[in-house]
Amino acid sequence: MQRILFVCLGNICRSPMAEFIMRDMLAQQGLATRINVDSAGTSGWHDGEDMHAGTAKILDSSGINHTGFHSSKVKAIDFEYFDYLIAMDGDNLHQLEKLFGHHPDKMFVITDLVPELGYQGVPDPYFTNDFKETQNLLQAACQVLLQRFWVRFL
């Protein structure tokens, strides 16, 4: 079983959106039982809360189930448990590296998977209010992630 942890600042917008987009893609490919996906935040500001209403709305509009979500903070054990800790932007990656060191094969910014899109990270819709932009970036990056790391399962 492979394990992915998507990481953003508060774990209410970008990382839960990535988590549920990826879960949906895995389910469509019949891989939901082979790859475990979760999300967390570096701040812990929203621990135990539901995702942002804008994230829930964009997932609902795409028919993506997101039940059972509760925000959580990155834990020390996450580095050992997860195969990949994928940050939404450079600041999130920097916080992960402060906790776990520099491990570019295991921890990286998700937009590094789609350099042709010209983003240095996923803009935070908490501030931009552009949840559709976030969804488009994450769908593109998750598709590449699925193809790059788990093509052997397809």
Short mmCIF file of C-alpha atoms in Angstrom, two decimals:
data_model
loop_
_atom_site.label_atom_id
_atom_site.label_comp_id
_atom_site.label_asym_id
_atom_site.label_seq_id
_atom_site.Cartn_x
_atom_site.Cartn_y
_atom_site.Cartn_z
CA MET A 1 0.00 0.00 0.00
CA GLN A 2 1.26 3.46 -0.96
CA ARG A 3 0.42 6.44 1.27
CA ILE A 4 0.17 10.12 0.29
CA LEU A 5 -0.27 13.11 2.60
CA PHE A 6 -1.25 16.40 0.96
CA VAL A 7 -0.18 19.39 3.05
CA CYS A 8 -1.21 23.05 3.12
CA LEU A 9 -1.30 25.72 5.82
CA GLY A 10 -4.66 25.25 7.55
CA ASN A 11 -5.94 21.99 6.06
CA ILE A 12 -9.30 23.45 5.09
CA CYS A 13 -8.90 24.48 1.43
CA ARG A 14 -6.11 23.17 -0.79
CA SER A 15 -4.94 19.95 0.86
CA PRO A 16 -8.44 18.55 1.49
CA MET A 17 -9.36 19.42 -2.09
CA ALA A 18 -6.28 17.52 -3.30
CA GLU A 19 -7.11 14.62 -0.97
CA PHE A 20 -10.63 14.17 -2.30
CA ILE A 21 -9.76 14.81 -5.94
CA MET A 22 -7.09 12.13 -5.68
CA ARG A 23 -9.40 9.73 -3.85
CA ASP A 24 -11.97 10.18 -6.61
CA MET A 25 -9.38 9.51 -9.33
CA LEU A 26 -8.17 6.41 -7.49
CA ALA A 27 -11.71 5.10 -7.11
CA GLN A 28 -12.33 5.59 -10.82
CA GLN A 29 -9.20 3.56 -11.58
CA GLY A 30 -10.03 0.83 -9.05
CA LEU A 31 -7.04 1.76 -6.88
CA ALA A 32 -8.78 3.07 -3.77
CA THR A 33 -7.72 0.04 -1.71
CA ARG A 34 -4.10 0.18 -2.88
CA ILE A 35 -3.28 3.84 -2.27
CA ASN A 36 -4.15 5.65 0.97
CA VAL A 37 -4.66 9.42 0.73
CA ASP A 38 -4.96 11.93 3.54
CA SER A 39 -4.27 15.61 4.20
CA ALA A 40 -2.99 17.84 6.98
CA GLY A 41 -1.96 21.40 7.70
CA THR A 42 1.28 22.84 8.99
CA SER A 43 -0.44 25.30 11.34
CA GLY A 44 -3.09 23.34 13.22
CA TRP A 45 -5.23 26.50 13.27
CA HIS A 46 -8.34 24.61 12.20
CA ASP A 47 -7.84 21.25 13.94
CA GLY A 48 -11.08 19.28 14.05
CA GLU A 49 -12.96 21.68 11.76
CA ASP A 50 -14.68 20.84 8.50
CA MET A 51 -13.25 22.00 5.18
CA HIS A 52 -13.87 25.53 3.91
CA ALA A 53 -17.34 25.98 2.38
CA GLY A 54 -15.74 26.97 -0.95
CA THR A 55 -13.81 23.71 -1.08
CA ALA A 56 -16.91 21.69 -0.23
CA LYS A 57 -18.93 23.54 -2.88
CA ILE A 58 -16.38 22.93 -5.66
CA LEU A 59 -16.12 19.23 -4.74
CA ASP A 60 -19.93 18.94 -4.63
CA SER A 61 -20.22 20.59 -8.05
CA SER A 62 -17.86 17.95 -9.43
CA GLY A 63 -19.71 15.07 -7.80
CA ILE A 64 -16.78 14.27 -5.50
CA ASN A 65 -17.68 12.77 -2.14
CA HIS A 66 -15.94 14.48 0.78
CA THR A 67 -17.75 13.08 3.80
CA GLY A 68 -15.87 12.37 7.01
CA PHE A 69 -13.29 15.13 6.69
CA HIS A 70 -11.85 16.84 9.76
CA SER A 71 -8.87 19.16 9.63
CA SER A 72 -5.67 18.04 11.35
CA LYS A 73 -2.09 19.15 11.82
CA VAL A 74 0.98 17.36 10.49
CA LYS A 75 2.33 14.98 13.15
CA ALA A 76 5.88 13.74 13.75
CA ILE A 77 4.86 10.19 12.84
CA ASP A 78 3.60 11.31 9.40
CA PHE A 79 7.10 11.26 7.92
CA GLU A 80 7.48 7.55 8.67
CA TYR A 81 3.90 6.59 7.87
CA PHE A 82 3.49 8.31 4.50
CA ASP A 83 5.49 7.55 1.36
CA TYR A 84 4.95 11.07 0.02
CA LEU A 85 4.26 14.37 1.77
CA ILE A 86 3.15 16.71 -0.99
CA ALA A 87 3.06 20.42 -0.22
CA MET A 88 0.74 22.92 -1.85
CA ASP A 89 3.40 25.66 -1.98
CA GLY A 90 6.98 26.50 -1.09
CA ASP A 91 6.10 27.79 2.37
CA ASN A 92 4.36 24.52 3.21
CA LEU A 93 7.38 22.58 1.94
CA HIS A 94 9.70 24.75 4.02
CA GLN A 95 7.66 23.96 7.14
CA LEU A 96 7.81 20.23 6.34
CA GLU A 97 11.58 20.47 5.86
CA LYS A 98 11.93 22.20 9.23
CA LEU A 99 10.20 19.19 10.79
CA PHE A 100 11.68 16.35 8.75
CA GLY A 101 14.72 17.60 6.82
CA HIS A 102 15.29 17.85 3.08
CA HIS A 103 13.91 14.80 1.23
CA PRO A 104 13.10 15.83 -2.37
CA ASP A 105 12.13 12.30 -3.43
CA LYS A 106 9.53 12.15 -0.66
CA MET A 107 8.51 15.80 -0.11
CA PHE A 108 7.91 18.32 -2.88
CA VAL A 109 5.52 21.03 -4.09
CA ILE A 110 2.61 19.59 -6.07
CA THR A 111 2.91 22.12 -8.92
CA ASP A 112 6.41 20.78 -9.63
CA LEU A 113 4.52 17.95 -11.34
CA VAL A 114 2.99 20.36 -13.86
CA PRO A 115 5.67 22.98 -14.64
CA GLU A 116 4.04 23.75 -17.99
CA LEU A 117 1.19 25.45 -16.10
CA GLY A 118 3.58 28.13 -14.82
CA TYR A 119 2.71 28.02 -11.12
CA GLN A 120 5.23 28.00 -8.26
CA GLY A 121 2.58 26.57 -5.92
CA VAL A 122 -1.18 26.35 -5.61
CA PRO A 123 -2.60 29.79 -4.76
CA ASP A 124 -4.56 29.66 -1.52
CA PRO A 125 -8.27 30.16 -2.28
CA TYR A 126 -8.80 31.20 1.34
CA PHE A 127 -7.21 34.47 0.21
CA THR A 128 -7.84 34.48 -3.57
CA ASN A 129 -11.41 33.12 -3.36
CA ASP A 130 -10.72 31.32 -6.67
CA PHE A 131 -11.59 27.74 -5.77
CA LYS A 132 -11.99 26.83 -9.46
CA GLU A 133 -8.35 27.77 -10.16
CA THR A 134 -7.31 25.57 -7.23
CA GLN A 135 -9.43 22.70 -8.52
CA ASN A 136 -7.99 22.97 -12.04
CA LEU A 137 -4.40 22.96 -10.78
CA LEU A 138 -4.98 20.07 -8.41
CA GLN A 139 -6.78 17.96 -11.00
CA ALA A 140 -3.89 18.39 -13.43
CA ALA A 141 -1.25 17.68 -10.80
CA CYS A 142 -3.10 14.69 -9.33
CA GLN A 143 -3.48 13.18 -12.79
CA VAL A 144 0.29 13.42 -13.32
CA LEU A 145 0.90 12.06 -9.82
CA LEU A 146 -1.33 9.09 -10.53
CA GLN A 147 0.41 8.37 -13.83
CA ARG A 148 3.96 8.95 -12.55
CA PHE A 149 3.92 7.02 -9.32
CA TRP A 150 1.30 4.33 -9.76
CA VAL A 151 1.27 3.50 -13.45
CA ARG A 152 2.22 -0.07 -12.45
CA PHE A 153 -1.23 -0.46 -10.89
CA LEU A 154 -3.15 0.72 -13.96
#
